[in-house]
Coordinates of C-alpha atoms in Angstrom, one line a residue:
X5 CA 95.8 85.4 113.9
X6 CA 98.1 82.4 114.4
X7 CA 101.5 83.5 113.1
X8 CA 105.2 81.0 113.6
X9 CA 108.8 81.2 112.3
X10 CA 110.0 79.3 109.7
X11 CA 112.9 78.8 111.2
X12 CA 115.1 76.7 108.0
X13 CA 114.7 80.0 106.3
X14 CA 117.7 82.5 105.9
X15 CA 117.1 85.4 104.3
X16 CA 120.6 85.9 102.8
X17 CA 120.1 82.8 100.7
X18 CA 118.8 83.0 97.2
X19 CA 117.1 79.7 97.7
X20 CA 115.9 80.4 100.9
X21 CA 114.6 83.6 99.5
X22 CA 112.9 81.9 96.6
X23 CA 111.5 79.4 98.7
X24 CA 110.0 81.6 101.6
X25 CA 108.1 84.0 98.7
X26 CA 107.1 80.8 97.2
X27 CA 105.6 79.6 100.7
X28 CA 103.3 82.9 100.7
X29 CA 102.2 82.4 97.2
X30 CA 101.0 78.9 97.5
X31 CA 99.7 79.7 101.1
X32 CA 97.3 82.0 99.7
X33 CA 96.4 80.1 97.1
X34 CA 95.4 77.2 99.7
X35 CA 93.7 79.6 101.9
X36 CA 92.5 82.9 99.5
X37 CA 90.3 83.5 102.4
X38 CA 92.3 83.1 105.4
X39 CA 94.6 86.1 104.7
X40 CA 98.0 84.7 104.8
X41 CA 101.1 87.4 105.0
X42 CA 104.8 87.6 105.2
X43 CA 107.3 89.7 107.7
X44 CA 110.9 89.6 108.4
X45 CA 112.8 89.8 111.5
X46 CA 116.2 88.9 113.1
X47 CA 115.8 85.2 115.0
X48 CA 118.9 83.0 116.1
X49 CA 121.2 85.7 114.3
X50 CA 119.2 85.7 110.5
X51 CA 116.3 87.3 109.0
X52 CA 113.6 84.7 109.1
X53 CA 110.5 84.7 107.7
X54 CA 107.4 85.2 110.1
X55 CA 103.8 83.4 108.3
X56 CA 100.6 84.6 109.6
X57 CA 97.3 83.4 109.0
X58 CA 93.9 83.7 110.4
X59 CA 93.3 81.5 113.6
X60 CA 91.3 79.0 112.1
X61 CA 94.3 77.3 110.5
X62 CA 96.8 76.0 112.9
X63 CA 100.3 74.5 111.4
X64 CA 99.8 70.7 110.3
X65 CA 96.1 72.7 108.3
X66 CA 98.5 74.7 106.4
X67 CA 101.3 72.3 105.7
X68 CA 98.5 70.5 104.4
X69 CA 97.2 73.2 102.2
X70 CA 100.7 73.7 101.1
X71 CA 100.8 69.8 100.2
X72 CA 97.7 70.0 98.5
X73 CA 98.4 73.0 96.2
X74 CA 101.7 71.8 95.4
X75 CA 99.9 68.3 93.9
X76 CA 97.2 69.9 92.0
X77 CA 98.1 68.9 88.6
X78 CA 97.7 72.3 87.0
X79 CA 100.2 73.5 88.9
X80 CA 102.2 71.3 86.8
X81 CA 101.4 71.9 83.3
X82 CA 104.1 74.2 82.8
X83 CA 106.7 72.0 84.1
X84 CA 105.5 69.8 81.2
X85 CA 106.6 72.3 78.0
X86 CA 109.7 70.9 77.7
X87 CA 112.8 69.4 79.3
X88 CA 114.9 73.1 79.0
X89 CA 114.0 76.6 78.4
X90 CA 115.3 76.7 74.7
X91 CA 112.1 76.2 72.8
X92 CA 111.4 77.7 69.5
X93 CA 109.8 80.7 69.4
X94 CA 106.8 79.5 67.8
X95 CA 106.6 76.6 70.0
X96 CA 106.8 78.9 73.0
X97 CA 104.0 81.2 71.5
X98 CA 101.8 78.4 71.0
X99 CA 102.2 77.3 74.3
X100 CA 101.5 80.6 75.3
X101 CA 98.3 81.1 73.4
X102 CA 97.0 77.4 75.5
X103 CA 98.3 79.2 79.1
X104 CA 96.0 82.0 78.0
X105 CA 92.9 79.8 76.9
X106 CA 93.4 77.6 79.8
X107 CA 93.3 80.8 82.4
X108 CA 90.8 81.5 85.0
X109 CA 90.4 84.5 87.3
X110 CA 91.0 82.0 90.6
X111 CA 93.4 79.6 88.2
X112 CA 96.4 81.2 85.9
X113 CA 99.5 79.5 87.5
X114 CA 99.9 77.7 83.7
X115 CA 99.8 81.7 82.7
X116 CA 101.8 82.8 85.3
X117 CA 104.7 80.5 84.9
X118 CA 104.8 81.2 81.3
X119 CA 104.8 84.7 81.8
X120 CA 108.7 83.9 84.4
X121 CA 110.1 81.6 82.5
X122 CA 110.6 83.7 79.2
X123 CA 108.7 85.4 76.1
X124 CA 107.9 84.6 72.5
X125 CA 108.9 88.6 71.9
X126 CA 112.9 88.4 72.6
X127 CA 115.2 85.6 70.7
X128 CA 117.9 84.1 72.7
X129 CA 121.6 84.9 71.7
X130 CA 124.1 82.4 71.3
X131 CA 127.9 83.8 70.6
X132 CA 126.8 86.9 69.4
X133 CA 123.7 85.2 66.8
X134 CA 120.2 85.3 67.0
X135 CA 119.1 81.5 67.5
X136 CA 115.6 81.7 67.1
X137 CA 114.7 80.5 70.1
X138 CA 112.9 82.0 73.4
X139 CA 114.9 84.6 75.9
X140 CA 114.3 83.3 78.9
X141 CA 114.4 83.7 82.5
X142 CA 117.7 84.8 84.7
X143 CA 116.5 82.0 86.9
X144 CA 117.3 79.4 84.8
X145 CA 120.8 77.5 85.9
X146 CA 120.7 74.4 83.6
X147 CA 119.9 73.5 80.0
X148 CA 120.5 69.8 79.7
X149 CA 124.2 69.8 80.3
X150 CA 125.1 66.8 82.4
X151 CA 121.7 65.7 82.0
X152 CA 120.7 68.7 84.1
X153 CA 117.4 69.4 83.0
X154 CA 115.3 73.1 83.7
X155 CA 112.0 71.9 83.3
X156 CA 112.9 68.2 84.0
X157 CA 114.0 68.8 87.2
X158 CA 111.0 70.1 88.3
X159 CA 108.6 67.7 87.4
X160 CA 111.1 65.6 89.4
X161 CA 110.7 67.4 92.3
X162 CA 106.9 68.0 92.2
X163 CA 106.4 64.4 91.7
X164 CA 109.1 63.4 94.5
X165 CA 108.5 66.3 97.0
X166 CA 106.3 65.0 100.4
X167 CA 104.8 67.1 102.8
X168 CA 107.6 65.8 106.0
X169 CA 109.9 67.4 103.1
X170 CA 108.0 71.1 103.5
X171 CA 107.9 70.5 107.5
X172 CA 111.6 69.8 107.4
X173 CA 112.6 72.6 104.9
X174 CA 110.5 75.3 106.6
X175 CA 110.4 74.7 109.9
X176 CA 113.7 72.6 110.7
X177 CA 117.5 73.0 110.3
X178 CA 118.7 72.4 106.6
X179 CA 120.6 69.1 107.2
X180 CA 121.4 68.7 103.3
X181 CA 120.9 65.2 103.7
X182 CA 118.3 64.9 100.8
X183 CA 119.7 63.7 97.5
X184 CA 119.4 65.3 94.2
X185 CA 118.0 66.9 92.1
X186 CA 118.7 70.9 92.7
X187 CA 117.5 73.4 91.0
X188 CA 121.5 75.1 91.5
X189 CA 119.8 78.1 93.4
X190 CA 121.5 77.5 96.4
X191 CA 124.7 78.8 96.8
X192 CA 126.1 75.7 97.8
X193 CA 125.4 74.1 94.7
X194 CA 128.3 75.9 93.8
X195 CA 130.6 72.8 92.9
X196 CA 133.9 74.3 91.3
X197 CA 137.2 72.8 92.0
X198 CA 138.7 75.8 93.2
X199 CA 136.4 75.9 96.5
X200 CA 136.5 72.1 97.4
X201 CA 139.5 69.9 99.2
X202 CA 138.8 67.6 96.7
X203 CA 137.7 66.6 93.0
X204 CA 133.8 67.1 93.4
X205 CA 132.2 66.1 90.1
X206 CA 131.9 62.4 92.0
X207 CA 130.6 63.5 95.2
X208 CA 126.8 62.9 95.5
X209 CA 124.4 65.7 95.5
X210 CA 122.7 66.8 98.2
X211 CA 120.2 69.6 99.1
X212 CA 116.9 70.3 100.7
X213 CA 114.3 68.6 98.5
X214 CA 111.3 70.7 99.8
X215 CA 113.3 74.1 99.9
X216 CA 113.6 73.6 95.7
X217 CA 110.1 72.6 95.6
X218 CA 108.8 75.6 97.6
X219 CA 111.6 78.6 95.5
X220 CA 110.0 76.9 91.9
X221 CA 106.8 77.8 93.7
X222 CA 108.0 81.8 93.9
X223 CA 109.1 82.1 90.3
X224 CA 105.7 83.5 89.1
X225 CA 106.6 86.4 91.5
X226 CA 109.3 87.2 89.3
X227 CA 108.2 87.7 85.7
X228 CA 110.2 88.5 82.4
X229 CA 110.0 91.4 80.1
X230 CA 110.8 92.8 77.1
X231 CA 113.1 95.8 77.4
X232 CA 114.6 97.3 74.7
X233 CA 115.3 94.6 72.9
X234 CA 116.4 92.4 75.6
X235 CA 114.4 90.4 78.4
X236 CA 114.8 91.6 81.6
X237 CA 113.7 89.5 85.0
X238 CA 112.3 90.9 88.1
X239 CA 115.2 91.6 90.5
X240 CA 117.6 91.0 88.3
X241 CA 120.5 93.6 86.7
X242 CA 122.6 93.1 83.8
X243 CA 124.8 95.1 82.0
X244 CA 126.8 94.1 78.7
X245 CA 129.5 91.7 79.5
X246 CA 129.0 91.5 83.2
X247 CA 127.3 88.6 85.3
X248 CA 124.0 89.0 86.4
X249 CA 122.6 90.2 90.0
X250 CA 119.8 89.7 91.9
X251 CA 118.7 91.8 94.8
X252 CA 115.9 91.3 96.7
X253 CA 114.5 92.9 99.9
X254 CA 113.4 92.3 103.6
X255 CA 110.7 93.6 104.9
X256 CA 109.4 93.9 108.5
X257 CA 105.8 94.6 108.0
X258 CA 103.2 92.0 107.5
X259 CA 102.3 92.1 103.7
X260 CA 99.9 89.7 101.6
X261 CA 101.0 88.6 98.2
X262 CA 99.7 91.3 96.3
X263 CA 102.0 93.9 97.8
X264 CA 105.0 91.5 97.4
X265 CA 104.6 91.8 94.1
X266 CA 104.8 95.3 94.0
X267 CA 107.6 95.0 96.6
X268 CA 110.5 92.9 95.2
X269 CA 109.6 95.0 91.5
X270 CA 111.0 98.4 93.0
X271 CA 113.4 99.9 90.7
X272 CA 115.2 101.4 93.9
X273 CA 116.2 98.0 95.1
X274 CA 117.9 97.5 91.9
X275 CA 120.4 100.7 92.3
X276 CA 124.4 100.6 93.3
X277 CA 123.4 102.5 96.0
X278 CA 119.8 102.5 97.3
X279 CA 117.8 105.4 99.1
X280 CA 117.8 103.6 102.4
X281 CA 115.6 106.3 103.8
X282 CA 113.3 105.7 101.1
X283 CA 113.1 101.8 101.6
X284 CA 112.8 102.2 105.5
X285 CA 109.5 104.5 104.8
X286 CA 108.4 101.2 103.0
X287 CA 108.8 98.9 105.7
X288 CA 111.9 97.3 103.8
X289 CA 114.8 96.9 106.5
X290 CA 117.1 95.1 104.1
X291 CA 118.6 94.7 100.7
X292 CA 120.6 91.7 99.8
X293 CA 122.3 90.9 96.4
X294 CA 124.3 88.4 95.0
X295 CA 125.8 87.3 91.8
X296 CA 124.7 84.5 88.9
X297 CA 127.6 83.1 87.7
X298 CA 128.6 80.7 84.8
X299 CA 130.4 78.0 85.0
X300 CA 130.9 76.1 81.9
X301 CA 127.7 75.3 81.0
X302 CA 126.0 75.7 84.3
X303 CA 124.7 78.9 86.6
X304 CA 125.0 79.5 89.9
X305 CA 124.5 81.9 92.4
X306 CA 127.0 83.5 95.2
X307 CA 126.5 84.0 98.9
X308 CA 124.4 87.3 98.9
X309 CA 125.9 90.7 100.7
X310 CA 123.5 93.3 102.5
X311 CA 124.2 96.4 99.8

């Protein structure tokens, strides 16, 4: 087995999280036969991801794999829905229905998306009304605000994104030295007055192009569902009139997609307090959580805490 840090990967990022689980789900769907799995472990003071993969593949084969999954255009068709997540619920059902017609047993990323970003079965509420349109995913940070566009953002950065951009975002330093867009996962997307010296709402944006690319890649792993009458995401916690939080856990084993699945799903990541002893027996070293929070008409998410 070949197996390498990616060393622009901090596990106490919600981004860099995104991105890393999105890095094992599209390196197993470049290589389904080359067995590609995740661990965790401290290096240069941070959890960092550790990718393994059989020996055949060395680094430039699977940042090329990457590349190449990342282009395949039906990888892209969900991007396409819309520009935002506030569809009709008809409209989203519909699109549903083609996902579902569309799917194969080696293909259903269409399906797969559909099934993160929201459902057909919960209506969004807006100031206490039911508006008729889709609940969707605690993921989402934009709605066409600004001209901050969901879904339009990331057909800009799956047409944009190169592979130097994947090199630099999972195996370099994050110099923040690409411009925009951002899907606001990062917790330095976090623009508000308050924090900054200055005004920022002129500064330019900056971010790590292929980081965003890789995270919308790891949103599949994290899918919506009715609950109650409300949709509920993977990882996520919400109680009435409180923000949302997201935990999510580290790992030290060496695990393939499949279990990661199961992993990041665990109702005991999700309590105030956590049965470490429990998680430990489960090869999970670490829980980190942070907050969404709203600004206005945008989402964002805090630095994350070990709980």
């Amino acid at each position: 087995m070949n197996e390498w840090v990616l060393a622009g990967l901090n596990g106490t990022n919600p981004l860099a999280f995104l991105a890393a689980i999105g890095t094992l789900r599209v390196s197993t769907l470049a290589f389904p036969d080359r067995t590609p799995r995740m661990r965790w472990a401290i290096w240069e003071g941070a959890w960092r991801p550790w990718l393994s993969i059989e020996a055949t593949v060395d680094v430039e084969t699977w940042l090329e794999g990457i590349d190449r999954v990342l282009r395949e255009e039906t990888g892209h068709i969900a991007f396409g829905i819309a520009d935002n997540l506030n569809l009709p619920i008809e409209a989203f059902r519909k699109v549903g229905r083609d996902a579902m017609e569309l799917a194969r047993p080696n293909d259903r990323r269409y399906a797969d998306f559909l099934a993160a970003f929201g459902s057909d079965a919960v209506e969004s509420v807006v100031n206490g009304k039911r508006s008729g349109m889709m609940a969707d995913t605690a993921l989402r940070t934009m709605s066409g605000a600004g001209h901050q566009h969901f879904l339009g953002f990331m057909r800009t950065l799956a047409k944009d994104n190169e592979i130097k951009d994947i090199r630099s975002a999972l195996l370099g330093r994050w110099t923040y030295s690409d411009p925009g867009p951002s899907m606001r996962w990062d917790p330095n997307d976090d623009r508000r007055y308050a924090l900054r010296w200055l005004e920022p709402s002129g500064d330019p944006i900056r971010t790590v192009r292929g980081a965003n690319r890789l995270a919308i890649e790891g949103i599949p792993l994290l899918p919506t569902m009715p609950v109650k009458g409300r949709l509920e995401t993977t990882g996520f916690t919400q109680e009435k009139r409180r923000q949302a939080v997201w935990s999510w856990p580290i790992w030290k084993q060496q695990i393939g997609l499949k279990v990661l699945s199961s992993l990041i799903s665990l109702p005991e990541l999700q309590k105030d307090n956590p049965d470490r002893n429990a998680l430990m027996a489960m090869g999970i070293a670490e829980v980190y959580r942070c907050d969404r929070i709203t600004e206005g008409k945008y989402r964002n998410f805090t630095i994350a805490h070990p709980v």
